Tab-separated table of C-alpha atoms and ligand atoms in Angstrom:
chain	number	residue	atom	x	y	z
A	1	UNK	CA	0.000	0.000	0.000
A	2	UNK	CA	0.997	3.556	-0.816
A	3	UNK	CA	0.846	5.496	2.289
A	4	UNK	CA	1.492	8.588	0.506
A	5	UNK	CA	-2.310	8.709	-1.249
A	6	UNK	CA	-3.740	10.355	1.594
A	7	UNK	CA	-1.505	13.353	1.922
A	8	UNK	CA	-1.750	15.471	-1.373
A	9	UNK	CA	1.339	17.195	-2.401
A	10	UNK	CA	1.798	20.957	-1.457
A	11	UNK	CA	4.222	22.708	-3.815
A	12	UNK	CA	4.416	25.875	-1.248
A	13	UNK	CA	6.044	23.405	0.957
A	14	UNK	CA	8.743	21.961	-0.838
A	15	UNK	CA	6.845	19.168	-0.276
A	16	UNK	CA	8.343	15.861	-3.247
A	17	UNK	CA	7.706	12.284	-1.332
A	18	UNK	CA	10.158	9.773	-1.780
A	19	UNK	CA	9.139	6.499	-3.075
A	20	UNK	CA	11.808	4.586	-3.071
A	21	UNK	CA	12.011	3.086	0.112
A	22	UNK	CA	15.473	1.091	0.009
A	23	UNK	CA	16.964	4.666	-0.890
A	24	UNK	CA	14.785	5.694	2.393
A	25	UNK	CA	16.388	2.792	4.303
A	26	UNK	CA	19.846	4.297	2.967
A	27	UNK	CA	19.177	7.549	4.081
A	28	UNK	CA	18.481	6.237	8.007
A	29	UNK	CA	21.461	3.706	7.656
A	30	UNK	CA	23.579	7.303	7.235
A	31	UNK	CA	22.710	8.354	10.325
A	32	UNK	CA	22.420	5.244	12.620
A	33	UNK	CA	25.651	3.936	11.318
A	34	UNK	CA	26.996	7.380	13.093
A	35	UNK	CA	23.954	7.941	15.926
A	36	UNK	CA	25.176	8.010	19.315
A	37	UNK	CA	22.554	10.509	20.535
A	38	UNK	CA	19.488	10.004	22.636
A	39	UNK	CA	17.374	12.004	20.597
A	40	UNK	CA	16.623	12.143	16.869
A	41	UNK	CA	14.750	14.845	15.283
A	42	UNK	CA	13.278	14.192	11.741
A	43	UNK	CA	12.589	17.600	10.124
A	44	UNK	CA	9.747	17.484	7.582
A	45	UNK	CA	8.681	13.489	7.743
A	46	UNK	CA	5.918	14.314	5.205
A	47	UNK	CA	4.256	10.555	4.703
A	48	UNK	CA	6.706	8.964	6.836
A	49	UNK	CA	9.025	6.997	4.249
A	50	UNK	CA	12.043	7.695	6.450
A	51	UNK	CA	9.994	8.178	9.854
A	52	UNK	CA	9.047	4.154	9.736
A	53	UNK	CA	12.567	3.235	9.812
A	54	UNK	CA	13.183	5.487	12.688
A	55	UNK	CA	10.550	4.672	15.041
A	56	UNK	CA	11.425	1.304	15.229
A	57	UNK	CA	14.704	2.055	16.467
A	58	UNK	CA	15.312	1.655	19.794
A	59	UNK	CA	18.710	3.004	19.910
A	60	UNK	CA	17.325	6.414	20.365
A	61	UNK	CA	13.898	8.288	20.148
A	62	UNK	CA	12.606	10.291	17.041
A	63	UNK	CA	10.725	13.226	16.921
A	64	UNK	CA	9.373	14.474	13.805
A	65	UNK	CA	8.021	17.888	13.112
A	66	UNK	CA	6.230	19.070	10.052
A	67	UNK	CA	4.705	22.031	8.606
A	68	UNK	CA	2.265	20.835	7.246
A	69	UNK	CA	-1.366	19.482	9.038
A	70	UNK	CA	-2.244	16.856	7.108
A	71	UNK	CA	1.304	15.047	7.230
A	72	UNK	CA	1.018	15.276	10.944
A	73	UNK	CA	-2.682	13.973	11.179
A	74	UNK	CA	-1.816	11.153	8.739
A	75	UNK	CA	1.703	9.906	10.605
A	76	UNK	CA	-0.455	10.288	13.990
A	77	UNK	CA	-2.787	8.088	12.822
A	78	UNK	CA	-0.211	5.664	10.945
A	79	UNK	CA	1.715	5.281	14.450
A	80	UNK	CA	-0.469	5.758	16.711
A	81	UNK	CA	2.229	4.435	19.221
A	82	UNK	CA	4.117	7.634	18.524
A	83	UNK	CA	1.198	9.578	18.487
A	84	UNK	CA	2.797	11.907	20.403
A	85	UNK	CA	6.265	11.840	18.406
A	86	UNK	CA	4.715	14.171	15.850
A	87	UNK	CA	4.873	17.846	16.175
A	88	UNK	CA	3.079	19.827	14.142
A	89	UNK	CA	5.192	23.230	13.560
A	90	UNK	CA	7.898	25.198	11.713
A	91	UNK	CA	11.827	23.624	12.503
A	92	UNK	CA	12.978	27.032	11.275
A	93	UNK	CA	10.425	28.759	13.889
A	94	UNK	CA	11.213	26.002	16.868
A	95	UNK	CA	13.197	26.431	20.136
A	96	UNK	CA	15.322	23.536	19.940
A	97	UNK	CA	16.368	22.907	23.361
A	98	UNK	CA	12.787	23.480	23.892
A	99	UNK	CA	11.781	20.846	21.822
A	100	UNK	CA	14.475	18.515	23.159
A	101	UNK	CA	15.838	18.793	26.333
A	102	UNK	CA	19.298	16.898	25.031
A	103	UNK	CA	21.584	16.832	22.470
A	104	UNK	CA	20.221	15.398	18.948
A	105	UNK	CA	21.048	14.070	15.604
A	106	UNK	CA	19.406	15.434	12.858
A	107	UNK	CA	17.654	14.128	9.652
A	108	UNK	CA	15.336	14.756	6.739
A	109	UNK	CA	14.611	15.103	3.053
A	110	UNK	CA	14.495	18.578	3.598
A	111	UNK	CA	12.072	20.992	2.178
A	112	UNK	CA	14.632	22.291	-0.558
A	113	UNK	CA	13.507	25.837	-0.501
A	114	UNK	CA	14.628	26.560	3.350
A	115	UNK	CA	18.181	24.663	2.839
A	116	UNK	CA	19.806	27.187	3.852
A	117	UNK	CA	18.053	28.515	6.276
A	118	UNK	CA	18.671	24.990	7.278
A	119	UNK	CA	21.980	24.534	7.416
A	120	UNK	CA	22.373	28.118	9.245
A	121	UNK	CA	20.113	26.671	11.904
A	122	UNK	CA	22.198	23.457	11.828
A	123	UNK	CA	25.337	25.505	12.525
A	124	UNK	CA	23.896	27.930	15.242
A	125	UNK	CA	22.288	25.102	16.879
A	126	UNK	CA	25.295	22.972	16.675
A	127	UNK	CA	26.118	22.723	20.675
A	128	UNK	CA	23.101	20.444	20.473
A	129	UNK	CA	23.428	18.706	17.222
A	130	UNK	CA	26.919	16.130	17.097
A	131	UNK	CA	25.396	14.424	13.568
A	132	UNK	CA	22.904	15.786	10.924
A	133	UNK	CA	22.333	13.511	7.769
A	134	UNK	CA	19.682	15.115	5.027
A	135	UNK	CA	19.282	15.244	1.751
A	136	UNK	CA	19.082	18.426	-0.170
A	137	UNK	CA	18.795	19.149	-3.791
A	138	UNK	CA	22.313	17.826	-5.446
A	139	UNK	CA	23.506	21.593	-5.524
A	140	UNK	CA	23.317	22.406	-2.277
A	141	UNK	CA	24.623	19.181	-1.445
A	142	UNK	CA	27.409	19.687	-3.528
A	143	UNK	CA	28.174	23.337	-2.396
A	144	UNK	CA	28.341	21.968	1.303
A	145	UNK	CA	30.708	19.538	0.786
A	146	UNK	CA	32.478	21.385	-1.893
A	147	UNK	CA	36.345	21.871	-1.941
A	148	UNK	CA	38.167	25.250	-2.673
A	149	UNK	CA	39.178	26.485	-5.886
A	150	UNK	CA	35.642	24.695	-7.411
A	151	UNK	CA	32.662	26.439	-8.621
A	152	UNK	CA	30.511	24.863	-5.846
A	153	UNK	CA	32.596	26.340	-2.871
A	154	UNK	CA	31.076	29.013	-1.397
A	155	UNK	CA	30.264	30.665	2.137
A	156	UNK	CA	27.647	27.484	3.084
A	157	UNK	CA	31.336	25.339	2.406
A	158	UNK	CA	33.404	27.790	4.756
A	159	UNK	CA	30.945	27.855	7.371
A	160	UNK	CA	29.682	24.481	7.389
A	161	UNK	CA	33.479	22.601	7.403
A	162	UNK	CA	34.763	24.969	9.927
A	163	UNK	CA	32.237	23.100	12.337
A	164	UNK	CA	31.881	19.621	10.747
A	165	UNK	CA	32.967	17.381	8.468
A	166	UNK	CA	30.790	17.083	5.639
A	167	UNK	CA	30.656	13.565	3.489
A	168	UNK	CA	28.892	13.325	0.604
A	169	UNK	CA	26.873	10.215	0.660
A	170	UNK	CA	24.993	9.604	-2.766
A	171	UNK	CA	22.916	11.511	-5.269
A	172	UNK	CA	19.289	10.613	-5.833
A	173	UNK	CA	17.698	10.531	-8.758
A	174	UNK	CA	14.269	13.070	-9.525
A	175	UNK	CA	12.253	10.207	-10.485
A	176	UNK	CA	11.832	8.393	-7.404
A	177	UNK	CA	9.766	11.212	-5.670
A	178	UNK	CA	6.425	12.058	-6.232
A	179	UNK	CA	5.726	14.364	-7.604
A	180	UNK	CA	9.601	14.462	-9.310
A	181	UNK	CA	11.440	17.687	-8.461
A	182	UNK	CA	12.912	19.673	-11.338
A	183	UNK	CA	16.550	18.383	-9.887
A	184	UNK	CA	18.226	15.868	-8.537
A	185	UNK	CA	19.151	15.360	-5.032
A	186	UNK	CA	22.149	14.809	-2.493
A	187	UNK	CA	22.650	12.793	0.589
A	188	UNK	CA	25.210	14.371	3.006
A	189	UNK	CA	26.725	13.539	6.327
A	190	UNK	CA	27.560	16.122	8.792
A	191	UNK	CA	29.767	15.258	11.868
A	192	UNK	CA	30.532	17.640	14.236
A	193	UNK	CA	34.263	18.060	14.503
A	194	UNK	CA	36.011	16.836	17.816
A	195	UNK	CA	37.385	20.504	18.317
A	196	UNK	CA	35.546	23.682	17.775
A	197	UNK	CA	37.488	26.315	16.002
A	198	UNK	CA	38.418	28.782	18.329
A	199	UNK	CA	37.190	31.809	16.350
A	200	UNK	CA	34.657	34.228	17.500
A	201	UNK	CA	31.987	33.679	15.183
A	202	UNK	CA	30.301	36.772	14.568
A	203	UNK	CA	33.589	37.835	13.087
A	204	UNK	CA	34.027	34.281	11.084
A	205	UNK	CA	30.860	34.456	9.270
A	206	UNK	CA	30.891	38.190	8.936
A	207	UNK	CA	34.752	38.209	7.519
A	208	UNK	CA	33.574	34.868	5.109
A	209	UNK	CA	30.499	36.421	3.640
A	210	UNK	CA	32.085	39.745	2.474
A	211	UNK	CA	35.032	38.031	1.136
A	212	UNK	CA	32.721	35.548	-1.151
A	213	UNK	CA	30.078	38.698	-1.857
A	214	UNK	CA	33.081	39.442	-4.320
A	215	UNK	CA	34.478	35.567	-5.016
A	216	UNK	CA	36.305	37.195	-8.165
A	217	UNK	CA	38.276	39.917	-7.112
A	218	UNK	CA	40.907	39.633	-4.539
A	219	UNK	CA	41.017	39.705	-0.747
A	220	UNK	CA	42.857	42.854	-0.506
A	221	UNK	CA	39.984	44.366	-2.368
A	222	UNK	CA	36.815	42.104	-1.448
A	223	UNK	CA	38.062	42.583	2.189
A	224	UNK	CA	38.475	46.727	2.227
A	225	UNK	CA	35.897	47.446	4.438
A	226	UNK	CA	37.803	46.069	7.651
A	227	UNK	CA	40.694	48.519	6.600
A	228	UNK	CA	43.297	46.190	7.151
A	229	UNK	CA	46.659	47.145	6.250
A	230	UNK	CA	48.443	45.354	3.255
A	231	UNK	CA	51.148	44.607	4.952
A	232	UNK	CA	49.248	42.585	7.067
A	233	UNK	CA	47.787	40.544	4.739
A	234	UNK	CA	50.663	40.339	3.181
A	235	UNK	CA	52.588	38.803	5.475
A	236	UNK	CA	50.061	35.705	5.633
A	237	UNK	CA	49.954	35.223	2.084
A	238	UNK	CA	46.357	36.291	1.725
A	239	UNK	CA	46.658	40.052	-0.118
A	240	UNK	CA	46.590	38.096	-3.672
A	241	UNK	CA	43.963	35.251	-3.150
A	242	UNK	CA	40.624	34.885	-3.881
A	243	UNK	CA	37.973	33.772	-1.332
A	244	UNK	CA	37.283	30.452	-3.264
A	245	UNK	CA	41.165	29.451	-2.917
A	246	UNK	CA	41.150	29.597	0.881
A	247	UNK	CA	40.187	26.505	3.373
A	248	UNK	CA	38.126	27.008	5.841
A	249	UNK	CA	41.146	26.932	8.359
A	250	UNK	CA	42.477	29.506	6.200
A	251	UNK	CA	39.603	31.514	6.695
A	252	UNK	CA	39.995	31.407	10.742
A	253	UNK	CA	43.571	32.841	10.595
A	254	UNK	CA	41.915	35.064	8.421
A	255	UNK	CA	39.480	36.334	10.405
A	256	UNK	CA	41.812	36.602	13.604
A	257	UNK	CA	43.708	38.375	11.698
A	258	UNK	CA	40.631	40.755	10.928
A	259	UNK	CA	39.610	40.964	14.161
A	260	UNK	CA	42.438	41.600	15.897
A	261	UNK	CA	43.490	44.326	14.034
A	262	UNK	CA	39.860	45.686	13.829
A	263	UNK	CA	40.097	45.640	17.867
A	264	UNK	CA	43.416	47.407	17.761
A	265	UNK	CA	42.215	49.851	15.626
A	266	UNK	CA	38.619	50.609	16.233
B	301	SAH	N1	10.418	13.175	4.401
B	301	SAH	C1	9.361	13.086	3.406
B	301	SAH	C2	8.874	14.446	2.915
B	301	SAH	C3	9.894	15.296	2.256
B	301	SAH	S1	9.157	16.738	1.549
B	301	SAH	C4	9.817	12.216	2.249
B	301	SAH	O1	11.003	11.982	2.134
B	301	SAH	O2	8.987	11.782	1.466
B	301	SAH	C5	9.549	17.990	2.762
B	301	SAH	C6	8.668	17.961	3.994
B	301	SAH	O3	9.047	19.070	4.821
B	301	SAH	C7	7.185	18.128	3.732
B	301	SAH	O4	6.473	17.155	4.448
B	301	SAH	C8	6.851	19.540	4.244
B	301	SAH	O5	5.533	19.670	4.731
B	301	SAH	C9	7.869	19.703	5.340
B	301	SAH	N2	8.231	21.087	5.666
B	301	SAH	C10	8.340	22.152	4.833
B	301	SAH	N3	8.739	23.248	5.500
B	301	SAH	C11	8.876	22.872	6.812
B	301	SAH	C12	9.255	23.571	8.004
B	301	SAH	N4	9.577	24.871	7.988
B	301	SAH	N5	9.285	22.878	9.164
B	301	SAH	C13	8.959	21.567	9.203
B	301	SAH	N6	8.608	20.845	8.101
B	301	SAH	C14	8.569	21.508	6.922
């Protein structure tokens, strides 16, 4: 039987149901192969064709939260054991240590047009989130996992290796969803790097978005607003480069760079 029938697709909520379910089983083996959390947190389980290898799982408990009404009425119903597993409500909206009062892994088939907004959450929230395993459409995927001096690296790269270590799993093809997205899709790991960089973030992100808001021209130049002297960035090696060349670690000498001289001088 089809589970899905009863919950009609709602474009306005990135909503494309998977259908395979061995690529389903795939997707939950990424994470439980990695899981040593309590808690997992399913964002957007839709008709449940990752959920029902979750609940089953004893290892930790799931919680699933979706958007949309319907979903949640339908899972409720389908599992009426976890009845109370289902939350009805916006991830991007949610207190997380409200919702769980632990740390988590996280996982979906995420609604592809808040990936970002995603992933941003993902690395605020990351004190409470050691794992996340998702799949997003292949570009995003791509971009997160991306390495420097390729088209795909970009400030979702930076930000998200600085914290984790991102493997990419496997793509999925469009035609196993209903109904098909325009694109394909890609399965990535996160895990949460022993070590947090010790960078003050504010400064990270702010010094790694203005660098890539001009990914052609070069630091010295994409970087003027912080007024650092070229001597400076000289010295590191950094006054000719391009934001797509650096590494993320790069990017944290960078920035303490930035910052201390911005103290120093402002
Ligand atoms: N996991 C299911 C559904 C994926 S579609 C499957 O693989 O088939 C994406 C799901 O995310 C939809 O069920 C949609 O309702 C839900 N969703 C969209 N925006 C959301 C948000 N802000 N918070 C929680 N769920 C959301």
């Amino acid at each position: 039987m089809n589970k899905g029938t009863q919950v009609r697709a709602k474009k306005h909520l990135g909503q494309h149901f998977l259908t395979d379910h061995s690529i389903a089983a795939a997707i939950v083996k990424g994470l439980t192969d990695f899981c040593e959390t309590e808690y997992v947190l399913e964002i957007g389980p839709g008709t449940g064709v990752l959920t029902q290898f979750l609940f089953p799982n004893s290892g930790f408990k799931t919680i699933a939260i979706d958007i949309d009404e319907e979903s949640v009425t339908y899972l409720k119903q389908a599992y009426p054991m976890h009845a109370d597993q289902v939350l009805f409500g916006d991830f991007l909206a949610s207190d997380l240590s409200q919702l769980i009062p632990n740390t988590f892994s996280l996982i979906g088939n995420f609604p592809y047009n808040i990936s970002s907004q995603i992933v941003f959450k993902l690395l605020a929230s990351r004190n409470q989130i050691p794992l996340m395993v998702g799949m997003f459409q292949k570009e995003v995927a791509e971009r997160l996992a991306a390495s420097p001096r390729t088209k795909e690296y970009g400030i979702l790269s930076v930000l998200t290796q600085a914290y984790y270590d991102v493997t990419y799993l496997f793509t999925v093809d469009e035609h196993v969803f209903n109904p098909p997205p325009k694109v394909k899709s890609g399965v990535i790991r996160c895990v949460r790097k022993q070590l947090p960089p010790a960078i003050d973030e504010k400064w990270f992100f702010k010094v790694v978005k203005t660098a890539f808001n001009q990914r052609r021209k070069k630091l010295r130049n994409a970087l003027q607003q912080f007024k650092v002297k070229d001597e400076l960035l000289q010295e590191h090696n950094f006054i000719n480069k391009r934001a797509e060349e650096l590494t993320y670690v790069e990017f944290i000498e960078l920035t303490k760079l930035i910052q201390q001289y911005g103290e120093n001088n402002g």
